[in-house]
Short mmCIF file of C-alpha atoms in Angstrom, two decimals:
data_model
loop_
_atom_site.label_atom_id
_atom_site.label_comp_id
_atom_site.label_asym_id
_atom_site.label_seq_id
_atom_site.Cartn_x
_atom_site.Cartn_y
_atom_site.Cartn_z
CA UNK I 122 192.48 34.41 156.83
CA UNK I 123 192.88 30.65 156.22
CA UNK I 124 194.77 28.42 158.97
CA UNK I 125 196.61 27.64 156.01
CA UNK I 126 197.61 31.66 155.61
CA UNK I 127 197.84 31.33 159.62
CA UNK I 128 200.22 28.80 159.96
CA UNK I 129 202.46 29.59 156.85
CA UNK I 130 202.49 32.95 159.00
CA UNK I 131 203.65 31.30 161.89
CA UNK I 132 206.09 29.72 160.33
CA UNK I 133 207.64 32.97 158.90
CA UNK I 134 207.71 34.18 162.50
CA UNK I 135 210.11 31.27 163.46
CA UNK I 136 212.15 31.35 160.76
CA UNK I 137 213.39 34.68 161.54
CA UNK I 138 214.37 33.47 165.31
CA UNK I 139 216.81 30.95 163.92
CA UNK I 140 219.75 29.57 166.10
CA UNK I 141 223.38 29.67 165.39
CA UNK I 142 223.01 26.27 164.51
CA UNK I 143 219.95 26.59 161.97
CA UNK I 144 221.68 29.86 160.16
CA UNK I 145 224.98 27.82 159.52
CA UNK I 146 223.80 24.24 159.04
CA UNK I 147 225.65 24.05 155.58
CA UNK I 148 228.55 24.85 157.21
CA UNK I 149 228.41 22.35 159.94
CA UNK I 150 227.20 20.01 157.54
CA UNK I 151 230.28 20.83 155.52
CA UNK I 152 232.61 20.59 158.47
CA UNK I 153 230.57 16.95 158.80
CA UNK I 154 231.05 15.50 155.80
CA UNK I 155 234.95 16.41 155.66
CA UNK I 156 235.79 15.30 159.41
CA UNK I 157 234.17 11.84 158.20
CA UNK I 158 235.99 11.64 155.05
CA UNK I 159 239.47 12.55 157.20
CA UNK I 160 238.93 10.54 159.50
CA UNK I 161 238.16 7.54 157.57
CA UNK I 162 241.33 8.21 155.27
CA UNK I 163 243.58 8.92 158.54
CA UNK I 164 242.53 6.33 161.33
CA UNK I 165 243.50 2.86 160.18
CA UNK I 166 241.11 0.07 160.88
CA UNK I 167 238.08 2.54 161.91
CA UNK I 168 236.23 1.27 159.50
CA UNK I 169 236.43 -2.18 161.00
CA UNK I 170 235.95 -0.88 164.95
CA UNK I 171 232.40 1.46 163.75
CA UNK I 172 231.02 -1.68 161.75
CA UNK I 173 231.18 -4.41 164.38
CA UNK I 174 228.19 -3.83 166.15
CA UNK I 175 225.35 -3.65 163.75
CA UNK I 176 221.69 -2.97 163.94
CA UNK I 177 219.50 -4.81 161.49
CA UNK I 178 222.40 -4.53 158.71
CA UNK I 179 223.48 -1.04 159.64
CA UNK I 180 226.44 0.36 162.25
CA UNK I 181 225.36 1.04 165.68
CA UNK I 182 226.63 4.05 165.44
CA UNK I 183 224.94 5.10 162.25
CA UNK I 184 221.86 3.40 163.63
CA UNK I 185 222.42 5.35 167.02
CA UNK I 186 222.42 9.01 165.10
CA UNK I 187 219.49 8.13 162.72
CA UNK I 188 217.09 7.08 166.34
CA UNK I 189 218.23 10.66 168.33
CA UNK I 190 217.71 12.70 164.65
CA UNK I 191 214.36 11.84 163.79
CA UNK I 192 212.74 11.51 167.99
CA UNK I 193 212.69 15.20 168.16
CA UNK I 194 210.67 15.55 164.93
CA UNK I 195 208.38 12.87 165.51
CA UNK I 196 208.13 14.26 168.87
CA UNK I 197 206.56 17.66 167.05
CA UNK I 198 203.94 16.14 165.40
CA UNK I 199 200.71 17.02 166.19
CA UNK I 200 198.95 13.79 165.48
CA UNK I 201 195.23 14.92 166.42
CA UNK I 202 195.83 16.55 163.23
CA UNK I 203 196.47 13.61 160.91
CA UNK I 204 193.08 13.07 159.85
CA UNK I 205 193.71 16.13 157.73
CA UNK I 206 196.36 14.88 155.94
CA UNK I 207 194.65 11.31 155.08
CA UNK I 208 191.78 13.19 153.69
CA UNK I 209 193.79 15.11 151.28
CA UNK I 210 193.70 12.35 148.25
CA UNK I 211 195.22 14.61 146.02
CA UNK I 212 198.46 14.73 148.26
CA UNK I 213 197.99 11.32 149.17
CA UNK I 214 198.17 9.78 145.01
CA UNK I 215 200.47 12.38 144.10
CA UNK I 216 203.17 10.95 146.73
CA UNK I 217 202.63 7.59 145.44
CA UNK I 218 202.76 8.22 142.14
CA UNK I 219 206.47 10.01 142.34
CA UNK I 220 207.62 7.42 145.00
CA UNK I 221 206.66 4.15 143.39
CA UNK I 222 206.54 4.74 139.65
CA UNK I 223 208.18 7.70 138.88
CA UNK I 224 210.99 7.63 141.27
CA UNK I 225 212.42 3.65 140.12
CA UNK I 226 211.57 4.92 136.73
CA UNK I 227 213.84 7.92 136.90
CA UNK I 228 216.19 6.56 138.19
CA UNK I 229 216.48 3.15 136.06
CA UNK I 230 216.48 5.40 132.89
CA UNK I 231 219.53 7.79 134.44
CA UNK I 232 221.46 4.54 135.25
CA UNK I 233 221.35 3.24 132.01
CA UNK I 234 222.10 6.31 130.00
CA UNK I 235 224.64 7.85 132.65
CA UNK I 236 226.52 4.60 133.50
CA UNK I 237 225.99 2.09 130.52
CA UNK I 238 229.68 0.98 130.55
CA UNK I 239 229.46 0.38 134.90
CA UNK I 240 227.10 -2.38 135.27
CA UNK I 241 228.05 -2.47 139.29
CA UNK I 242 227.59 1.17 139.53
CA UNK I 243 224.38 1.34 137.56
CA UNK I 244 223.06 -1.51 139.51
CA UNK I 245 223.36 0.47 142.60
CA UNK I 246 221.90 3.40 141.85
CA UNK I 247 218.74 1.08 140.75
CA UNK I 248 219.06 -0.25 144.57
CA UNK I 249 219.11 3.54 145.48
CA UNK I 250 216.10 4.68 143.49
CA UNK I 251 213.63 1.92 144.78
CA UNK I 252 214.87 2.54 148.41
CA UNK I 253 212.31 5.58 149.28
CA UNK I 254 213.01 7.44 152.50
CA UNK I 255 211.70 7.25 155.63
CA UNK I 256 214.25 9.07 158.01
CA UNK I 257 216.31 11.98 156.92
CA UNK I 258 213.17 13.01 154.21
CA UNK I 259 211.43 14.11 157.87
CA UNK I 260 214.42 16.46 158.30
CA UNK I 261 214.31 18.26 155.71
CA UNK I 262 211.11 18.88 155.51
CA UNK I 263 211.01 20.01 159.30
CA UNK I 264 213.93 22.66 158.02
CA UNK I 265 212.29 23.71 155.12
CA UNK I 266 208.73 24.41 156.96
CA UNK I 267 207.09 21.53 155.57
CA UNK I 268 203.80 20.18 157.04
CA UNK I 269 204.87 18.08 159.91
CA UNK I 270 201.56 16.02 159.91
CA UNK I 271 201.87 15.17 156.08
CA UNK I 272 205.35 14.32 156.89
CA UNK I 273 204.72 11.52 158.87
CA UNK I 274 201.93 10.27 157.03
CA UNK I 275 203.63 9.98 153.66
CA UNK I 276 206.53 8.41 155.34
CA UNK I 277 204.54 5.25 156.99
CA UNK I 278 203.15 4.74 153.76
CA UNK I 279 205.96 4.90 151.92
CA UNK I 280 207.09 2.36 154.88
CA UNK I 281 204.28 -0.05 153.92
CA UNK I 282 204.77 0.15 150.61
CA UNK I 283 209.05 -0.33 150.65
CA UNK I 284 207.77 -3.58 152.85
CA UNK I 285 205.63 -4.79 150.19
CA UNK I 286 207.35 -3.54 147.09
CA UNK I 287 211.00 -3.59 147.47
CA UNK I 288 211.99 -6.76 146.26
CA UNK I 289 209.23 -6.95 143.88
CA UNK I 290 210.19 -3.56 142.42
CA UNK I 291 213.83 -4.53 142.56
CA UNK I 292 213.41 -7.91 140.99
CA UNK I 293 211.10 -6.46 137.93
CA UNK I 294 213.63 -3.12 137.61
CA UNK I 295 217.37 -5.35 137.69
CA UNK I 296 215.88 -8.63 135.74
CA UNK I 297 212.07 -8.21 133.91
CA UNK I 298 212.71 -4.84 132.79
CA UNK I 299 216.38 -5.19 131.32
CA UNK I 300 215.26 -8.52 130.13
CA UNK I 301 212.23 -6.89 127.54
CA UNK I 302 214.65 -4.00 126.40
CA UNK I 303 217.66 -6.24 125.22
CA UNK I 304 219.39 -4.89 128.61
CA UNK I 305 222.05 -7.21 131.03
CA UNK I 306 219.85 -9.03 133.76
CA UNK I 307 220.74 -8.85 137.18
CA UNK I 308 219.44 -9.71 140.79
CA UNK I 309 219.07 -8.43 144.51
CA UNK I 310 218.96 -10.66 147.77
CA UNK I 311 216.69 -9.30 150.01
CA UNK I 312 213.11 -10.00 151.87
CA UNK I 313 210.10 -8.47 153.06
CA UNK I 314 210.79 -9.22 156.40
CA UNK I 315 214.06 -8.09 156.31
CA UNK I 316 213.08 -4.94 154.84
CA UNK I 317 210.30 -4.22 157.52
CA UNK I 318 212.80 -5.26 160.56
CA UNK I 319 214.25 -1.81 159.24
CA UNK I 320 211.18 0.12 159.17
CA UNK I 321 210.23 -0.83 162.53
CA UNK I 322 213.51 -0.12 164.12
CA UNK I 323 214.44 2.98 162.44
CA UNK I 324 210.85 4.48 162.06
CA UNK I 325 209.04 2.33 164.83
CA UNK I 326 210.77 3.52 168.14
CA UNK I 327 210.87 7.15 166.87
CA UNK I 328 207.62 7.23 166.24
CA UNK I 329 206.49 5.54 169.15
CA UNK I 330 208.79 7.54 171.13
CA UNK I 331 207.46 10.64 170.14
CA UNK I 332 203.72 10.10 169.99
CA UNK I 333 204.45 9.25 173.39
CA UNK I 334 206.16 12.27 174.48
CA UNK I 335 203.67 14.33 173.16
CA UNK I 336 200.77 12.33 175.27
CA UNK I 337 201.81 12.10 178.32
CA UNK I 338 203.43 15.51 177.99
CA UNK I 339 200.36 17.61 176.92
CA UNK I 340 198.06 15.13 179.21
CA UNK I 341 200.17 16.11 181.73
CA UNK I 342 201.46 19.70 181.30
CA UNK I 343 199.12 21.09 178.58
CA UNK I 344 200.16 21.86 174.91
CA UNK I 345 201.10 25.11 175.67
CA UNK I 346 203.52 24.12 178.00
CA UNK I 347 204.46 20.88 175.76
CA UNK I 348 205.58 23.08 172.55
CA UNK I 349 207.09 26.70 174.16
CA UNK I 350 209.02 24.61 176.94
CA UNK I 351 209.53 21.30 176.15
CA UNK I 352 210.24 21.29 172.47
CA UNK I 353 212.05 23.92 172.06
CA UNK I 354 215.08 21.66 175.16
CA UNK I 355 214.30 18.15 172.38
CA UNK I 356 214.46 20.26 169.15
CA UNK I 357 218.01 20.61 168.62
CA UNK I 358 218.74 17.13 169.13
CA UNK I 359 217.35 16.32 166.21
CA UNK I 360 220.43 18.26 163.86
CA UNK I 361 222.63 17.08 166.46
CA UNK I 362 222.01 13.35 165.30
CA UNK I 363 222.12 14.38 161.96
CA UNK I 364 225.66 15.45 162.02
CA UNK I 365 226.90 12.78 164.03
CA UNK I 366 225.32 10.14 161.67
CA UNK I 367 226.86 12.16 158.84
CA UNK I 368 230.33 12.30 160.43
CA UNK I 369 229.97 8.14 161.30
CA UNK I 370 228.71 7.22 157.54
CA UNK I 371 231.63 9.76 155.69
CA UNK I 372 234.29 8.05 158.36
CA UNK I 373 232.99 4.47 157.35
CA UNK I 374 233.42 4.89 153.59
CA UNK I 375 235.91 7.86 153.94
CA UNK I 376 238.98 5.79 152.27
CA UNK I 377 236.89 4.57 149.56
CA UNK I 378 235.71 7.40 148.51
CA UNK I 379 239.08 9.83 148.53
CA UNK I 380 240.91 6.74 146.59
CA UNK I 381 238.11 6.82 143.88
CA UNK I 382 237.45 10.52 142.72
CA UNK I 383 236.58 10.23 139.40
CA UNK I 384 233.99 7.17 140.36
CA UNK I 385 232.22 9.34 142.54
CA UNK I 386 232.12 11.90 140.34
CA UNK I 387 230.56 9.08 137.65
CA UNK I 388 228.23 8.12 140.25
CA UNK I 389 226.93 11.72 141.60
CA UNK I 390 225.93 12.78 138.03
CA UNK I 391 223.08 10.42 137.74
CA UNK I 392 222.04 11.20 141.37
CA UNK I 393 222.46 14.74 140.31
CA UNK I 394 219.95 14.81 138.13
CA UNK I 395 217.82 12.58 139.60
CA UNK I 396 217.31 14.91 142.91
CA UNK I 397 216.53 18.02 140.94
CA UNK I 398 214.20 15.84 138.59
CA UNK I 399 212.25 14.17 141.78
CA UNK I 400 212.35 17.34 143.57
CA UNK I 401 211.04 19.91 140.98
CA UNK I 402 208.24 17.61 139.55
CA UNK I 403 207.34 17.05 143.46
CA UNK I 404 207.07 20.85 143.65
CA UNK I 405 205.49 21.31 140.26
CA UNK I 406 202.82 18.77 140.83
CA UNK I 407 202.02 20.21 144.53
CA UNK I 408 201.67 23.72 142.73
CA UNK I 409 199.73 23.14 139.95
CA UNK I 410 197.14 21.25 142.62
CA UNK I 411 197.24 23.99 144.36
CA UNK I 412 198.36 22.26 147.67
CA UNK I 413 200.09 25.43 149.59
CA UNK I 414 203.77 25.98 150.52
CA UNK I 415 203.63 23.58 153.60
CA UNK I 416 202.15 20.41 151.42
CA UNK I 417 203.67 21.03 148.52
CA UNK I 418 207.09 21.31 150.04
CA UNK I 419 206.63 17.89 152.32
CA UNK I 420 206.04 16.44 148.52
CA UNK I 421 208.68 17.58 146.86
CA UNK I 422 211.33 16.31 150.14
CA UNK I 423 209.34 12.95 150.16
CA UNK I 424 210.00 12.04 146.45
CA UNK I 425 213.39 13.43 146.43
CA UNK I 426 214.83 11.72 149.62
CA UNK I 427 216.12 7.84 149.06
CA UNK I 428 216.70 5.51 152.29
CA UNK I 429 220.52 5.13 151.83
CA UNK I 430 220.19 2.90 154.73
CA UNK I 431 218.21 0.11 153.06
CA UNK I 432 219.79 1.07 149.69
CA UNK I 433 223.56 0.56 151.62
CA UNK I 434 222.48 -2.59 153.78
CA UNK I 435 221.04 -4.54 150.31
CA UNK I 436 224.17 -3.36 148.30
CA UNK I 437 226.66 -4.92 150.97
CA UNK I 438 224.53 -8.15 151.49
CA UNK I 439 224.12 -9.27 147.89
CA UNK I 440 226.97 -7.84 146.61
CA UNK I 441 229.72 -7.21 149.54
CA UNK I 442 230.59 -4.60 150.76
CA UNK I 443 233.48 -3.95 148.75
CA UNK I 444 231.41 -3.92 145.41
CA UNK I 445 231.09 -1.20 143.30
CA UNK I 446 226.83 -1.27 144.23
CA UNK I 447 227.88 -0.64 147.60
CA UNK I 448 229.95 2.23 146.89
CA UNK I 449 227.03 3.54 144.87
CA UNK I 450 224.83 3.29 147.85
CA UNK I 451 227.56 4.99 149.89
CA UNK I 452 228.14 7.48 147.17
CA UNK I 453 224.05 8.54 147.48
CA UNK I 454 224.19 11.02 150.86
CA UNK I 455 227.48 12.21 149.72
CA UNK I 456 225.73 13.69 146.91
CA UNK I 457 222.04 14.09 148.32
CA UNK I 458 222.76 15.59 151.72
CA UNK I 459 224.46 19.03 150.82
CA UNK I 460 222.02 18.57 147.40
CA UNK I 461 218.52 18.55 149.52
CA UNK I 462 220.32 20.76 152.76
CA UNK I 463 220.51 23.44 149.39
CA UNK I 464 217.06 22.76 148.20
CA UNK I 465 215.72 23.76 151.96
CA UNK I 466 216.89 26.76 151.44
CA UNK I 467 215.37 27.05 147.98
CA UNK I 468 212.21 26.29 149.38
CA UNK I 469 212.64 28.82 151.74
CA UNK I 470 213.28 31.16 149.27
CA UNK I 471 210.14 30.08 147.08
CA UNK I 472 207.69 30.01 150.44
CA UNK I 473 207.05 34.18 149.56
CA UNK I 474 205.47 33.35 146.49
CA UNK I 475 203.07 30.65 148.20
CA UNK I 476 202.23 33.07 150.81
CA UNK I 477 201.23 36.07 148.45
CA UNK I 478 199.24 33.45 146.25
CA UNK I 479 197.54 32.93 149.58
CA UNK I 480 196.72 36.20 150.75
CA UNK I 481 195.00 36.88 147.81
CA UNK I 482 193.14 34.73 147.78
CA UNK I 483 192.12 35.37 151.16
CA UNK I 484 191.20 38.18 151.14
CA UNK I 485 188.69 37.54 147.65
#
């Protein structure tokens, strides 16, 4: 058997010892996003009081839930094992092509046939599109059984690249682009350095935080010791932060989004079919190359997933943050958290075929 077969075993194994907190994560999820929406529409001024302390751009609060949601995961990764994942070229070009050509491409071409008559609207959901993830994506994929080690790799690239590309992406997608097809021009204010203050605060100290942990805990303790004690005492922190940062970014735009119904449901369309095109041609490609369940499924989250945060804090600084880009960048979890929390457990469901592809060939 292959450690491939051997750890898609594995990961059966803990599947079927799921907390009370794994088996009803829609649900709480659910009971998330409407507590944030409430709140947001019943408590005046809250709005003001959760914004006025901001990290790089984003609330505290928000910023807060995003650190304590992705430590645990980073805190699982086994990163002796990342040389496996940089090897694998085919994962490697696969991720770039649906992050940084596909993925603007997508979701330009949805924009403009979805939203033609919305310019502010449309222009968002460009923002959105060229904003690739790098926290929640890690989720997701930890949920769904996803390769932990590919996780992380495909995320700090995807971090060096939104550094790099962003603004050149955004300036060629809102002004070049329109500009050769006969389109209305448009621009974003933003800079690399701006951009990477993000990535190191919101994927720097997790990352550091948890290669630590896992050093000095291992050096010290062993790895046995490290993963059947420690772990599983970090492990549900990281859903913990994920429903308090859902709950904080719901209550922020709460009002907003309750007073403008049929706008959101304008906006989620687009998104709509953006996630199940980003996702599905993640999972096609990963299948066809024959990458396994684990791989496979940590491409499919990675091209799917946006970074609302960057998409949100962009919106809101060239636009204000009472613009109709901003609500589109608000708009974006609404849709893509209970979207992607449903395609876990479609990926789930699809992990039986993997595994009996897998066996068989095995055991030839």
């Amino acid at each position: 058997m292959t450690d491939t077969v051997k750890a898609t075993g594995q990961h059966v194994a803990v599947a079927g010892k799921l907390s009370t907190l794994d088996r009803f994560l829609p649900v709480w999820i659910g009971v998330a996003m409407a507590a944030g929406l409430i709140l947001g529409r019943l408590i005046p001024g809250l709005n003001k009081t959760i914004s006025a302390v901001t990290v790089d751009g984003i609330s505290l609060p928000i910023a807060i839930g995003l650190l304590i949601m992705m430590y645990p995961v980073l805190a699982k990764v086994r990163y002796d094992r990342l040389d496996t994942v940089t090897g694998d070229r085919k994962l490697l070009i696969s991720s770039l092509l649906l992050n940084w050509i596909l993925g603007p491409l997508v979701m330009f071409t949805l924009a403009w046939l979805m939203l033609p008559d919305l310019p502010e609207y449309r222009t968002g959901l460009i923002i959105v599109g060229l904003a690739r993830c790098i926290a929640m994506v890690i989720i997701w994929n930890d949920l769904a059984c996803g390769d932990r080690e590919a996780a992380a790799v495909l995320v700090a690239i995807n971090s060096v690249f939104q550094v790099v590309m962003f603004a050149v992406l955004g300036w060629f997608y809102l002004s070049v682009l329109p500009g050769w097809l006969g389109l209305a021009q448009t621009t974003i204010k933003t800079s690399p350095w701006e951009i990477a203050k993000s990535v190191l605060i919101f994927l720097g100290i997790p990352l550091v935080a948890g290669f630590l942990t896992r050093y000095f805990g291992e050096k010290v303790k062993g790895r046995n010791w490290y993963e059947q004690k420690l772990l599983p005492r970090i492990g549900p922190w990281a859903l913990y932060g994920l429903l308090f940062t859902i709950v904080i970014l719901f209550a922020l735009q709460g009002k907003q989004i309750t007073s403008n119904p049929w706008d959101v449901v304008r906006i989620a369309l687009p998104l709509l079919a953006y996630f199940a095109i980003m996702w599905g041609g993640g999972y096609l490609i990963g299948a066809l190359a024959g990458m396994g369940y684990e791989r496979t499924t940590t491409l499919a989250f990675t091209a799917a997933g946006n970074n609302f945060e960057l998409a949100i804090a962009v919106a809101i600084g060239t636009y204000g943050v009472t613009s109709g880009q901003a609500l589109a960048g608000v708009v974006g979890p609404l849709i893509e958290v209970p979207v992607l929390v449903g395609l876990v457990y479609v990926s789930l469901a699809l992990r039986n075929r993997f595994i009996d592809h897998q066996n068989r060939f095995a055991t030839h």
